[in-house]
Short mmCIF file of C-alpha atoms in Angstrom, two decimals:
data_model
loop_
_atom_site.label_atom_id
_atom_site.label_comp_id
_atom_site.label_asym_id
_atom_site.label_seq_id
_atom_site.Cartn_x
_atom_site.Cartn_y
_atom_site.Cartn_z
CA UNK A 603 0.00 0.00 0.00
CA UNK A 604 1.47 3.35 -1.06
CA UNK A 605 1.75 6.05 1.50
CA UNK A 606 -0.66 8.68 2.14
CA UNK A 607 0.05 11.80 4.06
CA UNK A 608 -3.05 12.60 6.41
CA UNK A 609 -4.89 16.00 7.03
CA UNK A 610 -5.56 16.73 10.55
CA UNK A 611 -8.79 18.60 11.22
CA UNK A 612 -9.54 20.22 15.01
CA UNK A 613 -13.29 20.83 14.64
CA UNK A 614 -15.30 23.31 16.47
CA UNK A 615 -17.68 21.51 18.79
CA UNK A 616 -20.00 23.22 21.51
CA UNK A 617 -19.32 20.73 24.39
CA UNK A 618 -22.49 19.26 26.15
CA UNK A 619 -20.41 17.38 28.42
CA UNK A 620 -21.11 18.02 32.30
CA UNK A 621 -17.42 18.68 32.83
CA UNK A 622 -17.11 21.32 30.12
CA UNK A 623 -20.46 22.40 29.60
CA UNK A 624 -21.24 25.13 27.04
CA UNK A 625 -17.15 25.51 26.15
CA UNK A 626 -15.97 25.69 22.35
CA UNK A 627 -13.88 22.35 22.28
CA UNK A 628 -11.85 21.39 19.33
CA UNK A 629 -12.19 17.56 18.35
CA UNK A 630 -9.78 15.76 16.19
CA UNK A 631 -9.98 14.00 13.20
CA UNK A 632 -7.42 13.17 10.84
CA UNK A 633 -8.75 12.74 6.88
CA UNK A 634 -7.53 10.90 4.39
CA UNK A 635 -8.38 11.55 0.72
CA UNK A 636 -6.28 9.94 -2.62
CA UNK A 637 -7.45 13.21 -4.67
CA UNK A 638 -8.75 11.53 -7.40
CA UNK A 639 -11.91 13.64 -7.83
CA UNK A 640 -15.28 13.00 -8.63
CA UNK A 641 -18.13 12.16 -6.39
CA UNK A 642 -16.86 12.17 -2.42
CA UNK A 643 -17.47 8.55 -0.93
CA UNK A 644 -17.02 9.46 2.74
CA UNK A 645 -16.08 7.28 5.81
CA UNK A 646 -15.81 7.96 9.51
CA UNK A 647 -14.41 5.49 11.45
CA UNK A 648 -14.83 5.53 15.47
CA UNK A 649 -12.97 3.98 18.17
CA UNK A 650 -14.53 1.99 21.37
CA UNK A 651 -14.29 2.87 24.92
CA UNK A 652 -10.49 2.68 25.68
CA UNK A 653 -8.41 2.81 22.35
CA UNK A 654 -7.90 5.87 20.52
CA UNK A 655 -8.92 5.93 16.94
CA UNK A 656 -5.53 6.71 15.28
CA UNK A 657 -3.52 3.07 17.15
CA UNK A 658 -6.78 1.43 16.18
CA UNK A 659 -7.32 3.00 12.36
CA UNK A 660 -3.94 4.33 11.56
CA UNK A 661 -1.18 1.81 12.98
CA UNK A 662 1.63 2.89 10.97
CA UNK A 663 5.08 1.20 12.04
CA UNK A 664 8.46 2.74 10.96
CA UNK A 665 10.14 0.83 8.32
CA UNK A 666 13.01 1.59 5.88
CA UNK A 667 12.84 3.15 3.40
CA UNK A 668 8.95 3.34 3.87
CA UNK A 669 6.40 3.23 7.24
CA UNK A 670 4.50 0.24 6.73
CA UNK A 671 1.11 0.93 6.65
CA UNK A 672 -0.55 -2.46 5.42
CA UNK A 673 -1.60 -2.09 9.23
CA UNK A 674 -4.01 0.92 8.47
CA UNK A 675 -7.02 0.31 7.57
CA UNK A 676 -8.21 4.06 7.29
CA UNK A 677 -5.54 3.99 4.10
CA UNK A 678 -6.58 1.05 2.73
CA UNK A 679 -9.82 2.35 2.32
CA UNK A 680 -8.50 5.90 1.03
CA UNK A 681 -6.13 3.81 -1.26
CA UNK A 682 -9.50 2.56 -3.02
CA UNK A 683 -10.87 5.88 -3.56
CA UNK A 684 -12.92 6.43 -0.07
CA UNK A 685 -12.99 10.14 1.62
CA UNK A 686 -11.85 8.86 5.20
CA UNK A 687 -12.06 10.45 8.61
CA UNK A 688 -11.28 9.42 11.81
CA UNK A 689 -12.56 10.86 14.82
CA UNK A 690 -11.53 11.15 19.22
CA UNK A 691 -13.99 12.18 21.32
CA UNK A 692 -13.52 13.96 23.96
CA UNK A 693 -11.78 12.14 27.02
CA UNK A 694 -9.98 9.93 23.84
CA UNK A 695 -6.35 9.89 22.28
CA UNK A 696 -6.13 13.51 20.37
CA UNK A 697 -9.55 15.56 21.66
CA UNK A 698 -9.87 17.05 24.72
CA UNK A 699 -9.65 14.97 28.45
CA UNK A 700 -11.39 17.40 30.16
CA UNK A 701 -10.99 17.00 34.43
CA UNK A 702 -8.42 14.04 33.51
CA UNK A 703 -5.22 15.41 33.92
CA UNK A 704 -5.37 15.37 37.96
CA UNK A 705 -4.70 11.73 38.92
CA UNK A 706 -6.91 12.08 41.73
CA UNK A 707 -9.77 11.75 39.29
CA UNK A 708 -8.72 8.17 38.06
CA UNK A 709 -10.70 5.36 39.21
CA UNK A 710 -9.83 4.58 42.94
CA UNK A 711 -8.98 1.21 42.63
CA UNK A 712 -6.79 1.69 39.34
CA UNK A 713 -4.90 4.32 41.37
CA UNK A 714 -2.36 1.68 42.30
CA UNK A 715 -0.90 2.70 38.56
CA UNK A 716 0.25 5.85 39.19
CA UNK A 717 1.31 5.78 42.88
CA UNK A 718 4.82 6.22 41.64
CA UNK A 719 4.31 8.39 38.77
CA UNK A 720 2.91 11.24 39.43
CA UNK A 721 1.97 9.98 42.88
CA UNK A 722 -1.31 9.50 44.24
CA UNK A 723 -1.02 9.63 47.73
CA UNK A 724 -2.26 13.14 48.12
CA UNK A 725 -5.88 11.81 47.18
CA UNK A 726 -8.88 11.40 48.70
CA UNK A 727 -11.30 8.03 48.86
CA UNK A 728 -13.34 9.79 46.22
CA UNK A 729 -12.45 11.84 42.96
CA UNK A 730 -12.13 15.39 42.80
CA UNK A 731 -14.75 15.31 40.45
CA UNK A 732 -16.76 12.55 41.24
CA UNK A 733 -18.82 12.03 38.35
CA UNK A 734 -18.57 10.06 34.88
CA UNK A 735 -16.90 12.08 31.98
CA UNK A 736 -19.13 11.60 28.77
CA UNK A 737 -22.14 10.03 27.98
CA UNK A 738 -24.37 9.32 25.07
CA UNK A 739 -25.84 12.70 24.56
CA UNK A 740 -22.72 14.48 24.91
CA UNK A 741 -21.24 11.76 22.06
CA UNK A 742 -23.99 11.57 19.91
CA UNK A 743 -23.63 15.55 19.74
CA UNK A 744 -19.77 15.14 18.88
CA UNK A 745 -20.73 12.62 16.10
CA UNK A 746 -22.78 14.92 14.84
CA UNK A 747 -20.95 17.90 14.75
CA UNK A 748 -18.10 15.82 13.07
CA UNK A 749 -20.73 14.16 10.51
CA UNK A 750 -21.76 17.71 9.51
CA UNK A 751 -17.84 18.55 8.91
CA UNK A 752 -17.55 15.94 6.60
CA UNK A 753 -20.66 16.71 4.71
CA UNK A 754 -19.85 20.27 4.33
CA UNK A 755 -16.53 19.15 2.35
CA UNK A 756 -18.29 15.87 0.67
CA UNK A 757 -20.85 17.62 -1.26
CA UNK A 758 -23.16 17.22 1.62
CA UNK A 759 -23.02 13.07 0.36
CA UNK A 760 -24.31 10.80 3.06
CA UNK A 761 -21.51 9.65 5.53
CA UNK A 762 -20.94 5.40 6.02
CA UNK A 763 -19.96 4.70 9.14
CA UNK A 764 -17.03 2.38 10.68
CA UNK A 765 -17.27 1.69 14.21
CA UNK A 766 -15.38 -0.93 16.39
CA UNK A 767 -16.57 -2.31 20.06
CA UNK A 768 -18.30 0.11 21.99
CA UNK A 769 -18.07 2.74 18.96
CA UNK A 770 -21.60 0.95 18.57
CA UNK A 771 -23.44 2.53 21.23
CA UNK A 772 -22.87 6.23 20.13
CA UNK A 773 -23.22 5.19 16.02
CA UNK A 774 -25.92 2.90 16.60
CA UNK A 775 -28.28 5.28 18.30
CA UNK A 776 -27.16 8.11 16.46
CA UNK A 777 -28.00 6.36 12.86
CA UNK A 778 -31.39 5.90 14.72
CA UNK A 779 -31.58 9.36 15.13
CA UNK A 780 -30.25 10.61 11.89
CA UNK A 781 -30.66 8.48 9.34
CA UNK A 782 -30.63 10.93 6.65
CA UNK A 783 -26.81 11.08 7.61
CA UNK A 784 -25.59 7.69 7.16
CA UNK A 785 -25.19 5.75 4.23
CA UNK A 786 -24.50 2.33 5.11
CA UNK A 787 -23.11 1.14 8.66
CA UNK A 788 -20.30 -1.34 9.40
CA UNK A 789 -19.61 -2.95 12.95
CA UNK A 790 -16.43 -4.99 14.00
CA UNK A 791 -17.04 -6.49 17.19
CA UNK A 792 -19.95 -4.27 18.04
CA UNK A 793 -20.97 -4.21 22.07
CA UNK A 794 -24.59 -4.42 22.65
CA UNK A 795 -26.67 -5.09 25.75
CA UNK A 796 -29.78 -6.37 24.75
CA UNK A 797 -31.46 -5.21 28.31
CA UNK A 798 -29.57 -2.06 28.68
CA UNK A 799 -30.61 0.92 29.61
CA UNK A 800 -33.17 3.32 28.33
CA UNK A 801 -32.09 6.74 29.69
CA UNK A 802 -29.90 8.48 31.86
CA UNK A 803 -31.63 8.51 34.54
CA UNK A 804 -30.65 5.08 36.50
CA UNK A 805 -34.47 5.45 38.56
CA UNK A 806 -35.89 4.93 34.56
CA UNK A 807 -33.11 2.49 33.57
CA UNK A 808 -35.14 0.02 31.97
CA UNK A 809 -38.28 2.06 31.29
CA UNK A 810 -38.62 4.59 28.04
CA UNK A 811 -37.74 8.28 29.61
CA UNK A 812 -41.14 10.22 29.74
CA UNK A 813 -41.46 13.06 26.93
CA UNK A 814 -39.41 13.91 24.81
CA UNK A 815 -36.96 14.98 27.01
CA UNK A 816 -33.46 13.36 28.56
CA UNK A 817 -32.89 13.91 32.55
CA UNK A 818 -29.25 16.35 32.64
CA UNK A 819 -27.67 15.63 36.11
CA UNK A 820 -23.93 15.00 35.61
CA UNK A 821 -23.81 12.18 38.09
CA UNK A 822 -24.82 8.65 37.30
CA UNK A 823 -25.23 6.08 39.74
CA UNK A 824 -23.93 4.20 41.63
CA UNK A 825 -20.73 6.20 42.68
CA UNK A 826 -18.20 2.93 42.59
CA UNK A 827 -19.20 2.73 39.01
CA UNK A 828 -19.17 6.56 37.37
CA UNK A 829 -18.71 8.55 40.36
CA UNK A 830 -14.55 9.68 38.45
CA UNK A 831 -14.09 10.99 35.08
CA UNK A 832 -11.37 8.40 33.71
CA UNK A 833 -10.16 4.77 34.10
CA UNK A 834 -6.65 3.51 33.25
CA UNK A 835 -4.85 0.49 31.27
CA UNK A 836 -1.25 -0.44 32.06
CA UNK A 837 1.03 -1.51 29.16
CA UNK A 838 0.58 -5.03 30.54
CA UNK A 839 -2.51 -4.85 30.60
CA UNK A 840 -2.93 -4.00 26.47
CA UNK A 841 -0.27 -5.64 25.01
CA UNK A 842 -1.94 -8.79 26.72
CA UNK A 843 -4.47 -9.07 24.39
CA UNK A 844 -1.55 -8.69 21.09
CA UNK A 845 -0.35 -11.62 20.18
CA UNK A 846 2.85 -10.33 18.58
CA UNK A 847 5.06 -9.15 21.25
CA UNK A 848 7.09 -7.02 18.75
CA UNK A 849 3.57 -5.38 17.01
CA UNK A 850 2.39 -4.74 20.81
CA UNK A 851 5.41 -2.44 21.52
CA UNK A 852 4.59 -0.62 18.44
CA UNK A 853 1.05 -0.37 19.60
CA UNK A 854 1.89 1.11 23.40
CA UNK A 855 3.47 3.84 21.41
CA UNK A 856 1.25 4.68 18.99
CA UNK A 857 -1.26 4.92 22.57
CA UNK A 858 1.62 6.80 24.07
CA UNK A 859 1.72 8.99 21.17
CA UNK A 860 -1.89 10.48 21.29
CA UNK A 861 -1.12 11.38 24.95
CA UNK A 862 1.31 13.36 26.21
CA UNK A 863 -0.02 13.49 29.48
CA UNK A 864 -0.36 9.52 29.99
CA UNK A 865 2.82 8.80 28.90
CA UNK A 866 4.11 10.22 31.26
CA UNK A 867 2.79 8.38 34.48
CA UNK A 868 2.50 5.02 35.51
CA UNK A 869 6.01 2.60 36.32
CA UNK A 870 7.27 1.31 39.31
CA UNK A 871 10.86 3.74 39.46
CA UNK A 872 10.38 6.96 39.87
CA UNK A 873 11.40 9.37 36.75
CA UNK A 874 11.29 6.61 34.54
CA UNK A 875 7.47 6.21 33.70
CA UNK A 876 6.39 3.39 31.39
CA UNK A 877 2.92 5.00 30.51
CA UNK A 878 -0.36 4.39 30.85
CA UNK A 879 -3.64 4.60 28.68
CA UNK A 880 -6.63 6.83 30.17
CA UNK A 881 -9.75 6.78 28.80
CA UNK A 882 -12.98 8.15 29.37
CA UNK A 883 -15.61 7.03 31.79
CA UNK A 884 -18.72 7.33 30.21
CA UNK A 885 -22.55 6.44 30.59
CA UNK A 886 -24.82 4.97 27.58
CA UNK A 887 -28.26 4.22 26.92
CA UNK A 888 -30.59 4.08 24.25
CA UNK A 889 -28.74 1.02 23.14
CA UNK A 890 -30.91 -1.75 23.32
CA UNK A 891 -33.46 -4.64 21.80
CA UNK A 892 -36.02 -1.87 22.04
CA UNK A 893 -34.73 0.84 20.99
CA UNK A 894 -32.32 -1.05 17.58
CA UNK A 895 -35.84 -1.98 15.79
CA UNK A 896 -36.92 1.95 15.87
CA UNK A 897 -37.79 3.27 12.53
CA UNK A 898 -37.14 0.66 10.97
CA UNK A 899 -33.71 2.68 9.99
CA UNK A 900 -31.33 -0.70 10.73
CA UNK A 901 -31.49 -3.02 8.09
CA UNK A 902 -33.53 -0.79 6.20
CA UNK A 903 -32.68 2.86 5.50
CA UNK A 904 -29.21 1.87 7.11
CA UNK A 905 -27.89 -1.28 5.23
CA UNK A 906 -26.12 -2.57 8.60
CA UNK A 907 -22.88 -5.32 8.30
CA UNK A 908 -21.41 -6.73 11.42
CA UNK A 909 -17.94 -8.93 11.90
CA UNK A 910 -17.10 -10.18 15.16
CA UNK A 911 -14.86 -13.38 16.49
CA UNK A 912 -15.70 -16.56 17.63
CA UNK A 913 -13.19 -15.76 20.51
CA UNK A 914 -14.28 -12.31 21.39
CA UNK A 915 -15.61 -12.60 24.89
CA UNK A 916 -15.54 -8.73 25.82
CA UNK A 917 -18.85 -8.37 22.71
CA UNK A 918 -20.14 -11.98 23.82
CA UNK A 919 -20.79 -11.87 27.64
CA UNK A 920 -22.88 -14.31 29.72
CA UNK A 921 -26.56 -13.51 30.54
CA UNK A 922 -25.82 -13.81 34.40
CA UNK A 923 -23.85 -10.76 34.01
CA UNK A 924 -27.15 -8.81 34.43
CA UNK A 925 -28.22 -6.36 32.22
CA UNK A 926 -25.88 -3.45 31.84
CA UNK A 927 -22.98 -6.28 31.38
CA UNK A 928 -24.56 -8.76 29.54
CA UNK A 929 -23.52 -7.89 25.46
CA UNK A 930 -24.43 -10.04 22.86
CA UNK A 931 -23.72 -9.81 18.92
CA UNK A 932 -26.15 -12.40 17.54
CA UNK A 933 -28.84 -10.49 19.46
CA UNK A 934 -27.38 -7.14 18.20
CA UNK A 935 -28.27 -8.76 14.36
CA UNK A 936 -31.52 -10.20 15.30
CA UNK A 937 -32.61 -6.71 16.67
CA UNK A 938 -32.24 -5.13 13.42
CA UNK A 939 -35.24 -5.31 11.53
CA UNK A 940 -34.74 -5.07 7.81
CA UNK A 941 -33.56 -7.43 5.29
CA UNK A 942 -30.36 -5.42 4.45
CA UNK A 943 -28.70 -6.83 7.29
CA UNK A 944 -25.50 -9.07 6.93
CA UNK A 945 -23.04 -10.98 9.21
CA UNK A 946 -20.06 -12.56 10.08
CA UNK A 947 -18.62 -14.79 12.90
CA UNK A 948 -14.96 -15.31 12.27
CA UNK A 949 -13.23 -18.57 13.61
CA UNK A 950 -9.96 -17.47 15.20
CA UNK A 951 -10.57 -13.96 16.04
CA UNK A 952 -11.04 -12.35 19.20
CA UNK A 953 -11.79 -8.46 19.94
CA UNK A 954 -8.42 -7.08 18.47
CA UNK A 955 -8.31 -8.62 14.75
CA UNK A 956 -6.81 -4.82 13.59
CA UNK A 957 -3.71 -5.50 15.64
CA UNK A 958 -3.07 -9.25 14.06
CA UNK A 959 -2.18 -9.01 10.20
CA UNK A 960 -3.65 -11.92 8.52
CA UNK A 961 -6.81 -10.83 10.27
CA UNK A 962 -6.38 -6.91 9.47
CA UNK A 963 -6.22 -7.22 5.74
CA UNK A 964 -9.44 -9.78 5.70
CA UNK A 965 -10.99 -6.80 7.59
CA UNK A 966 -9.92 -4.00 5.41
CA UNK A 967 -11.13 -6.56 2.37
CA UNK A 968 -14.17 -6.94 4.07
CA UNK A 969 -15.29 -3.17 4.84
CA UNK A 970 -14.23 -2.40 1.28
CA UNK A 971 -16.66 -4.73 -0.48
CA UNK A 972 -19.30 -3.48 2.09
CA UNK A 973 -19.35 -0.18 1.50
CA UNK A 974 -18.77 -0.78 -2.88
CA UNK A 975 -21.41 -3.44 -3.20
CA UNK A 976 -23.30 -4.02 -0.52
CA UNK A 977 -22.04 -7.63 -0.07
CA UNK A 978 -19.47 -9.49 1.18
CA UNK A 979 -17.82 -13.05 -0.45
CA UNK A 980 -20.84 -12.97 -2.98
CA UNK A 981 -23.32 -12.45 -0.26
CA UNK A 982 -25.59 -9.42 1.14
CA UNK A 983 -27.90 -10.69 3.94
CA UNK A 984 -28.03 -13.29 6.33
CA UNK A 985 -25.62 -14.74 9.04
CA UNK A 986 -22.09 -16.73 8.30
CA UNK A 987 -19.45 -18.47 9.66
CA UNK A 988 -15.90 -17.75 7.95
CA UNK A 989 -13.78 -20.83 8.34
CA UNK A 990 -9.67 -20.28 8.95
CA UNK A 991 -9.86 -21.02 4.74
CA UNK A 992 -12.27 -18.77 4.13
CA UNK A 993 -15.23 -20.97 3.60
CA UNK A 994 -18.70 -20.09 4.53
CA UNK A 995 -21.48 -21.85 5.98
CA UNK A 996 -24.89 -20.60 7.10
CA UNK A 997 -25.50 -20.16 10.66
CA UNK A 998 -29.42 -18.93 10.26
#
């Protein structure tokens, strides 16, 4: 794959985040565009809860005389003539982290971490701000403002929409919402809770919230759970889930790259800090086996396509794990209610297939012949199994 130079953007955005309320924020996104004219095709592609989008989209590792970039699949798809953009929002990789550069306001019992670096003895039991960062108002809004970026330089061309893991809850909903702005949607290892909850408000978790309107109180119980802005990943703790030890360094520093804060705390000797990834402590609804049939948009208005691993068991949870905790992917495709509904169960995979190569470029192969025809390995609906080989077989 030839290499493309990237355009970063830093969008306006109005932030409807508790934290930040009301402030002009700038969110990144980085575009990629071969220049070839004609109609725009555009793409956004959206990271999950913990990974920023550019290690997850854009892995590019050095090489001589070239980066290799057979690793990106925001490229790939540029490299066949797609308008991509990739997006952070806030409290991710290259956006804003509002109230998350005190260490106090880490989860309490991650703050083992950084006891060393910066030090976190100074802190109380609770968080200096002791509420959740984002939630899905605050990042549907930032989707939107970003979709409406994208249309303004597309030709105002619907947008398709990439999203990996939890990236589902804020595109899912939001395609609900706005289906006039999305062109087809595409789902790798998408986390749904088929009994999740409704609304903000945790006394009408499982109930529709009355009227029209959506309860704004900034804190979320119950306190163990979103009562701090940001949790915390060690390097251990990611590069356990890469298989290749040598891609996993490469990985921690593409992390350590969009965050020049984290990267400097965490490690046991003091000075020498090893890292660590924060993310954003958010609080969804509207994600749900109610609420995916609305419309019907999914399936229907929204061609949907969803890929996910036989070994992923962060999308595939047990039922016992109750309802906020309990995600299921088959459920997430028998939700949607249209006929323009396709997916895949991979044998082999787990949650990370970007970060393992054979497994990457099916992916990027896959998305492509999505978003171009509508179908995938000569077919456009149902549900699959893809064999190690490649074969198919029905599974419904």
């Amino acid at each position: 794959m030839p290499h493309m130079n990237p355009t970063n953007h830093w969008v306006k955005h109005t932030s409807s985040i508790p934290a930040n309320l009301g402030e002009e924020v700038k969110l990144f996104v980085r575009e990629y565009s071969d220049g070839s004219g004609g109609t725009p095709k555009p793409v956004l592609m959206l990271h999950g809860r913990s990974v920023p989008a550019l290690p997850g989209f854009d892995l590019v590792l050095p090489g001589s005389p070239h980066p290799d970039t057979s690793y990106s699949w925001a490229q790939a798809l540029a490299d066949k003539g797609y308008n991509v953009y990739i997006m952070d929002l806030q409290g991710s990789g290259l956006s804003p982290r509002p109230k998350m550069d005190d260490p106090c306001n880490a989860n309490p019992v991650q703050r083992g971490f950084l006891q060393t670096n910066p030090g976190t003895g100074h802190c109380s039991a609770t968080a200096s701000y002791a509420s959740q960062l984002g939630n899905s108002k605050s990042e549907w809004d930032e989707l939107g403002t970003v979709v409406k970026f994208i249309r303004s330089r597309c030709a105002n061309e619907k947008v398709s929409f990439i999203g990996w893991s939890a990236a589902s809850f804020v595109m899912g909903p939001y395609a609900l919402q706005h289906p006039g702005d999305v062109a087809r949607l595409f789902l790798l290892a998408p986390m749904f809770p088929p009994n999740g909850r409704w609304s903000m408000d945790p006394a009408a978790a499982f109930a529709p919230p009355p009227g029209t309107g959506l309860p704004t109180k900034a804190v979320s119980d119950p306190l163990a759970v979103f009562g701090f802005p940001m949790n915390l990943t060690s390097k251990a703790g990611l590069q356990a889930g890469i298989s290749d030890a040598k891609l996993a360094e490469h990985v921690w520093q593409a992390i350590m790259d969009c965050d020049s804060t984290g990267k400097k705390w965490g490690g046991s000797t003091p000075g020498a800090p090893e890292g660590v990834m924060r993310w954003r402590n958010s609080y969804w609804w509207g994600w749900n086996t109610s609420t995916a049939p609305h419309g019907p948009t999914l399936g229907s208005t929204v061609p949907v396509c969803i890929v996910y691993g036989d070994q992923d068991r962060t999308a595939n949870t047990p039922e016992d794990m109750g309802p906020v905790l309990h995600f299921s992917v088959p459920k997430l495709y028998r939700a949607i209610p249209g006929a323009n509904k396709l997916m895949f169960r991979v044998e082999g995979w787990d949650h990370n297939p970007v970060w393992e190569r054979k497994a990457n470029q099916t992916l990027q192969h896959m998305s492509w012949k999505w978003l171009e025809d509508k179908k995938v390995y000569g077919v456009q609906s149902g549900s699959w199994l893809r064999d190690p080989d490649g074969v198919l077989s029905a599974l419904e």
